[in-house]
Amino acid sequence: MIKNDLFLRALKGESVERPPVWMMRQAGRYLPDFMKLKEKYDFFTRCRTPELATEITVMPIKQVGTDAAILFSDILVIPQAMNIEVEMKPGVGPWLPHPIRTQEDVDRVIVPDIDETLGYVMEAIKMTKMELNDEVPLIGFAGSPWTILCYAVQGQGSKNFDIAKKFCFSNPVAAHQLLQKITDTTIAYLKAKVAAGVDAVQVFDSWGGMLSPTDYDEFSWKYIQQIIDALRDEIPVIAFGKGCWFALHTMARSGAAAIGVDWTCSPKNARYLTGGQITLQGNFDPSRLYSPPAEIKKMVHQMIDEFGKDRYIANLGHGILPDIPVENAIAFVEAVKEYK
Ligand code: CP3
């Protein structure tokens, strides 16, 4: 039994004393202790060393007080396991020296054995569960197949992922083969995470908003739905799409336990588009954490008033920014805890 089960109860749609709170990318660069580890170990060493991943995962629980932990890792460990080289270049971000651009490239991508390639993630989950000692639940995650394709094809971060879109629209057969391989890998990966002990999973579709609503259905949602169908009987699934307000109606009927919303959609509109029954998660503008703590608290209370305290998980509308003062992140979390 998990002692603080607010998050799991909100996912079930149960009535709660106050909404649970966590922050996307909460285990990261705004924490001074994280920066100390970052000086000593490179990014994928931190991901691959269960002791380090565990230490980083529990940092925000101890230092910021969130109601759920999210495993420290990255969505890009999936392409790595699929035979696509991924580096994390300081100051640049994700860097893939051999991006996927042709049918032959797609043919070389494998659907790997998860234990063999990503066993270190499962070790980190088991170690983190021991360390958390059932205080709060642990969230596992994966990128959406579309978001993974964006990096695999573009080869790095981008403002518009133009090369990834060009690949999909000029070579849809190869694109769908790649998306299906990523989907099959992701389903096996998330099932292994469930077996290792995570309490919920979130699918991050960070670049879904790059697509038109029609293309979103074809190149992104179709594959997220496969993931939800494969996991929903085992564990609550949260589907988060950045810039995907146009898909909220479809998402609400997918069997996901909760839907993530970004700040470009008002709570009222998000409730309207999702039919008012499903648990929603979000949607504080991450840049609003630059405001002074008193203003953050006021705005958070307003946000909860608008979403309603039930069927709601307080969160940011996307990942926390690296230069947010820790006090401001704490103010965000405290504001939710003080809500009456
Ligand atoms: O709460 C957490 O931090 C959990 C772990 C987590 C990381 N990445 C750690 C990380 C999670 C959930 C992610 C997800 C992720 N990774 C996404 C989806 C969410 C989102 O923000 O859109 C995406 C698109 C990635 C790919 C990725 N990894 C990017 C774009 C970057 C940033 C590169 C940079 O330097 O700005 C990363 C690196 C990364 N992943 C960092 C962290 C803490 C920072 C780099 C570092 O610590 O060295």
mmCIF file of C-alpha atoms in Angstrom, residues 5-6 8-16 279 309-312:
data_model
loop_
_atom_site.group_PDB
_atom_site.id
_atom_site.type_symbol
_atom_site.label_atom_id
_atom_site.label_comp_id
_atom_site.label_asym_id
_atom_site.label_seq_id
_atom_site.Cartn_x
_atom_site.Cartn_y
_atom_site.Cartn_z
ATOM 1 C CA ASP A 5 -2.104 7.670 -2.654
ATOM 2 C CA LEU A 6 -3.718 10.973 -3.727
ATOM 3 C CA LEU A 8 -3.535 7.085 -7.697
ATOM 4 C CA ARG A 9 -6.957 8.020 -6.328
ATOM 5 C CA ALA A 10 -7.201 10.985 -8.700
ATOM 6 C CA LEU A 11 -6.329 8.632 -11.578
ATOM 7 C CA LYS A 12 -9.221 6.396 -10.529
ATOM 8 C CA GLY A 13 -11.521 9.425 -10.460
ATOM 9 C CA GLU A 14 -12.124 9.161 -6.706
ATOM 10 C CA SER A 15 -12.937 12.232 -4.627
ATOM 11 C CA VAL A 16 -9.848 13.592 -2.830
ATOM 12 C CA THR A 279 -9.135 13.072 -14.941
ATOM 13 C CA LYS A 309 -10.390 19.627 -7.089
ATOM 14 C CA ASP A 310 -11.636 16.180 -8.205
ATOM 15 C CA ARG A 311 -10.552 14.277 -11.304
ATOM 16 C CA TYR A 312 -7.588 16.581 -11.413
#
